[in-house]
Coordinates of C-alpha atoms in Angstrom, one line a residue:
P1 CA -15.4 -5.3 -0.9
P2 CA -17.5 -3.1 -3.3
S3 CA -18.6 -6.3 -5.2
V4 CA -20.7 -7.4 -2.2
L5 CA -22.3 -4.0 -1.2
K6 CA -25.4 -4.7 -3.3
N7 CA -25.9 -8.0 -1.5
W8 CA -25.6 -6.4 1.9
E9 CA -28.2 -3.8 0.9
E10 CA -30.6 -6.5 -0.2
E11 CA -30.1 -8.6 2.9
L12 CA -30.5 -5.6 5.2
E13 CA -33.7 -4.7 3.4
R14 CA -35.0 -8.3 3.6
W15 CA -34.3 -9.0 7.3
G16 CA -34.6 -5.6 9.0
H17 CA -35.9 -2.1 9.0
F18 CA -32.8 0.0 9.1
S19 CA -31.9 3.4 7.9
V20 CA -29.0 2.5 5.5
R21 CA -26.5 4.7 3.7
T22 CA -24.1 3.3 1.1
L23 CA -21.0 5.3 0.4
R24 CA -20.2 5.6 -3.3
G25 CA -18.9 8.4 -5.6
D26 CA -16.3 11.0 -5.4
A27 CA -14.6 12.7 -2.5
E28 CA -17.2 15.5 -2.2
Q29 CA -20.1 13.1 -2.0
L30 CA -18.2 10.9 0.5
D31 CA -17.5 13.9 2.7
A32 CA -21.2 14.9 2.7
Y33 CA -22.4 11.4 3.3
A34 CA -19.9 10.8 6.1
R35 CA -20.9 14.0 7.9
D36 CA -24.5 13.0 7.6
A37 CA -23.9 9.5 8.9
A38 CA -21.8 10.8 11.8
T39 CA -24.7 12.9 13.0
A40 CA -26.6 11.0 15.7
G41 CA -29.8 9.3 14.7
K42 CA -29.7 10.0 10.9
V43 CA -28.2 6.7 9.8
E44 CA -28.2 3.3 11.5
V45 CA -26.1 1.3 9.0
L46 CA -23.3 2.7 6.9
L47 CA -22.0 0.5 4.1
F48 CA -18.8 1.1 2.2
G49 CA -16.1 -0.8 0.3
H50 CA -12.6 -1.5 1.6
S51 CA -11.1 1.1 -0.7
M52 CA -13.1 3.8 1.1
L53 CA -11.4 3.2 4.4
P54 CA -8.4 5.5 3.9
K55 CA -10.7 8.3 2.7
L56 CA -13.1 7.8 5.6
V57 CA -10.7 7.1 8.4
G58 CA -7.3 7.9 7.0
S59 CA -4.1 5.8 7.4
K60 CA -2.4 7.3 10.3
A61 CA -0.2 4.7 11.8
P62 CA 0.0 4.0 15.6
H63 CA 2.2 6.3 17.8
G64 CA 5.9 5.6 17.3
S65 CA 5.6 4.3 13.7
S66 CA 7.2 6.2 10.8
S67 CA 4.3 5.4 8.5
Y68 CA 1.8 8.2 8.1
T69 CA -0.5 9.3 5.4
S70 CA -3.4 11.3 6.7
E71 CA -6.4 11.3 9.0
G72 CA -9.8 10.7 7.3
L73 CA -13.0 12.6 8.0
L74 CA -14.3 10.6 10.9
L75 CA -11.0 11.0 12.9
R76 CA -10.1 14.5 11.6
D77 CA -13.5 16.1 12.5
P78 CA -14.0 16.2 16.3
V79 CA -17.7 16.8 15.8
S80 CA -18.1 13.6 13.8
Q81 CA -16.1 11.7 16.4
Q82 CA -18.2 12.8 19.3
A83 CA -21.6 12.6 17.6
R84 CA -21.3 9.1 16.5
R85 CA -19.7 6.2 18.3
W86 CA -20.7 3.2 16.1
A87 CA -22.1 0.3 18.1
V88 CA -21.0 -2.5 15.7
L89 CA -18.4 -2.8 13.0
V90 CA -18.7 -5.7 10.6
V91 CA -15.8 -6.3 8.2
D92 CA -16.7 -8.7 5.3
E93 CA -13.8 -10.5 3.7
V94 CA -11.6 -9.4 6.6
H95 CA -8.7 -11.6 5.4
S96 CA -7.9 -8.7 3.0
F97 CA -6.4 -6.9 6.0
K98 CA -3.6 -9.4 6.9
N99 CA -0.8 -7.0 6.0
P100 CA -0.1 -4.8 9.1
K101 CA 1.7 -2.2 7.0
S102 CA -1.0 -1.6 4.3
K103 CA -3.0 1.6 4.3
G104 CA -6.2 -0.5 4.6
T105 CA -5.1 -2.3 7.7
I106 CA -3.9 0.8 9.3
A107 CA -7.1 2.6 8.5
L108 CA -9.2 -0.3 9.9
A109 CA -7.2 -0.2 13.1
Q110 CA -8.1 3.5 13.4
L111 CA -11.8 2.8 12.7
T112 CA -12.0 0.3 15.6
R113 CA -11.5 3.2 18.0
L114 CA -14.9 4.5 17.0
C115 CA -16.7 1.2 17.4
G116 CA -17.9 -1.0 20.2
V117 CA -18.3 -4.6 18.9
R118 CA -16.0 -5.5 16.1
I119 CA -16.7 -8.6 13.9
G120 CA -14.7 -9.9 11.0
L121 CA -16.3 -12.3 8.4
T122 CA -14.1 -14.6 6.3
G123 CA -14.1 -18.0 4.7
T124 CA -10.4 -18.3 5.1
P125 CA -9.5 -17.1 8.7
R126 CA -6.4 -19.4 9.1
S127 CA -3.3 -18.6 7.2
N128 CA 0.0 -20.5 6.8
K129 CA 1.7 -17.4 8.3
M130 CA 1.1 -16.9 12.0
G131 CA 1.8 -13.2 11.6
E132 CA -1.2 -12.7 9.3
L133 CA -3.5 -14.4 11.8
F134 CA -2.1 -12.2 14.6
T135 CA -2.7 -9.1 12.5
L136 CA -6.3 -10.0 11.7
L137 CA -7.3 -10.6 15.3
D138 CA -5.2 -7.8 16.8
T139 CA -6.6 -5.2 14.3
L140 CA -10.2 -6.0 15.3
N141 CA -9.4 -6.6 19.0
K142 CA -6.3 -4.7 20.0
G143 CA -4.1 -6.6 22.4
C144 CA -6.2 -9.8 22.4
L145 CA -3.1 -11.9 21.7
G146 CA -0.7 -9.7 23.5
D147 CA 2.4 -8.1 22.0
W148 CA 3.6 -9.3 18.6
K149 CA 7.2 -9.7 19.7
D150 CA 6.2 -11.9 22.6
F151 CA 3.7 -13.8 20.4
R152 CA 6.4 -14.4 17.8
D153 CA 9.0 -15.6 20.2
T154 CA 6.5 -17.8 22.2
Y155 CA 4.6 -19.4 19.3
D156 CA 5.6 -18.3 15.8
T157 CA 9.3 -19.1 16.0
P158 CA 9.0 -22.5 17.7
I159 CA 6.2 -23.6 15.2
K160 CA 8.4 -22.6 12.2
R161 CA 11.3 -24.4 13.7
G162 CA 9.2 -27.5 14.2
N163 CA 7.9 -27.4 10.6
S164 CA 11.3 -27.1 9.0
K165 CA 12.6 -30.1 7.0
N166 CA 15.7 -30.4 9.3
A167 CA 13.7 -30.2 12.5
T168 CA 14.7 -32.5 15.4
K169 CA 12.2 -34.7 17.1
E170 CA 12.2 -32.3 20.1
A171 CA 11.6 -29.3 17.8
V172 CA 8.7 -31.1 16.1
R173 CA 7.2 -31.9 19.6
V174 CA 7.5 -28.4 20.8
G175 CA 6.1 -27.0 17.5
L176 CA 3.0 -29.3 17.7
E177 CA 2.6 -28.3 21.4
K178 CA 2.7 -24.6 20.5
T179 CA 0.3 -25.1 17.6
E180 CA -2.2 -26.6 19.9
Q181 CA -1.7 -23.7 22.4
V182 CA -2.5 -21.2 19.6
R183 CA -5.7 -23.1 18.7
K184 CA -6.9 -22.8 22.3
L185 CA -5.8 -19.2 22.4
V186 CA -7.8 -18.1 19.4
R187 CA -10.8 -20.4 19.9
P188 CA -12.8 -18.0 22.0
L189 CA -12.2 -15.3 19.4
M190 CA -13.5 -17.2 16.4
L191 CA -17.0 -18.5 15.7
R192 CA -16.9 -21.2 13.0
R193 CA -19.8 -22.2 10.8
T194 CA -19.6 -24.9 8.2
K195 CA -21.9 -26.0 5.4
E196 CA -21.8 -29.6 6.6
G197 CA -22.5 -28.6 10.2
E198 CA -24.4 -25.6 11.5
L199 CA -25.6 -24.4 8.1
S200 CA -26.7 -27.7 6.7
D201 CA -30.4 -26.9 7.4
V202 CA -30.2 -23.4 6.1
L203 CA -28.3 -23.6 2.8
M204 CA -29.7 -25.3 -0.2
E205 CA -28.3 -28.7 -1.2
K206 CA -25.7 -28.4 -4.0
K207 CA -26.8 -29.9 -7.2
E208 CA -24.5 -30.7 -10.1
H209 CA -25.7 -31.0 -13.7
I210 CA -23.3 -32.5 -16.2
I211 CA -23.9 -31.3 -19.8
F212 CA -22.2 -33.1 -22.7
V213 CA -21.4 -30.8 -25.6

């Protein structure tokens, strides 16, 4: 999101020696910056907010879908595509792309075609809706969970049936079994870090000050 771009700039400057370009401004500036960034060797790190995705990449839906807006610069310009295949794509607050029909999610799916390693960062990866979890992982790593229809029939539907208030004991048992299978399925795709665990020696201890007015 645009609100964290400055923080990314500061962290990259602090921890590395990268050639960084942050995309801001109107369409003409974006076009020039994107062409520059797509030219091999000129820019190592390209930072931009979520709202820039449809402009940069476009929101052309997958083949067979009736949803189509346009192709953005990096997909429309064959020179840009061939000149720069991005090594790593890091999407901060990736939970924002849980709607498979939104322009942002469609654009992100297109961008992954130009990238090697794809990483999504979020503090809330798990949702109450199985379809949203599927969309997040499938957008970054197409096909990692198979086809949505098969995933829905195998996992989503039995889990919903088991969680319903009128569920039979057998439906509850099957739902819990399917839930555990989904956990095992997504475990290799998710690296979890908690404040109490892996980050306890890195983050400062939280201090609370109570002020009486």
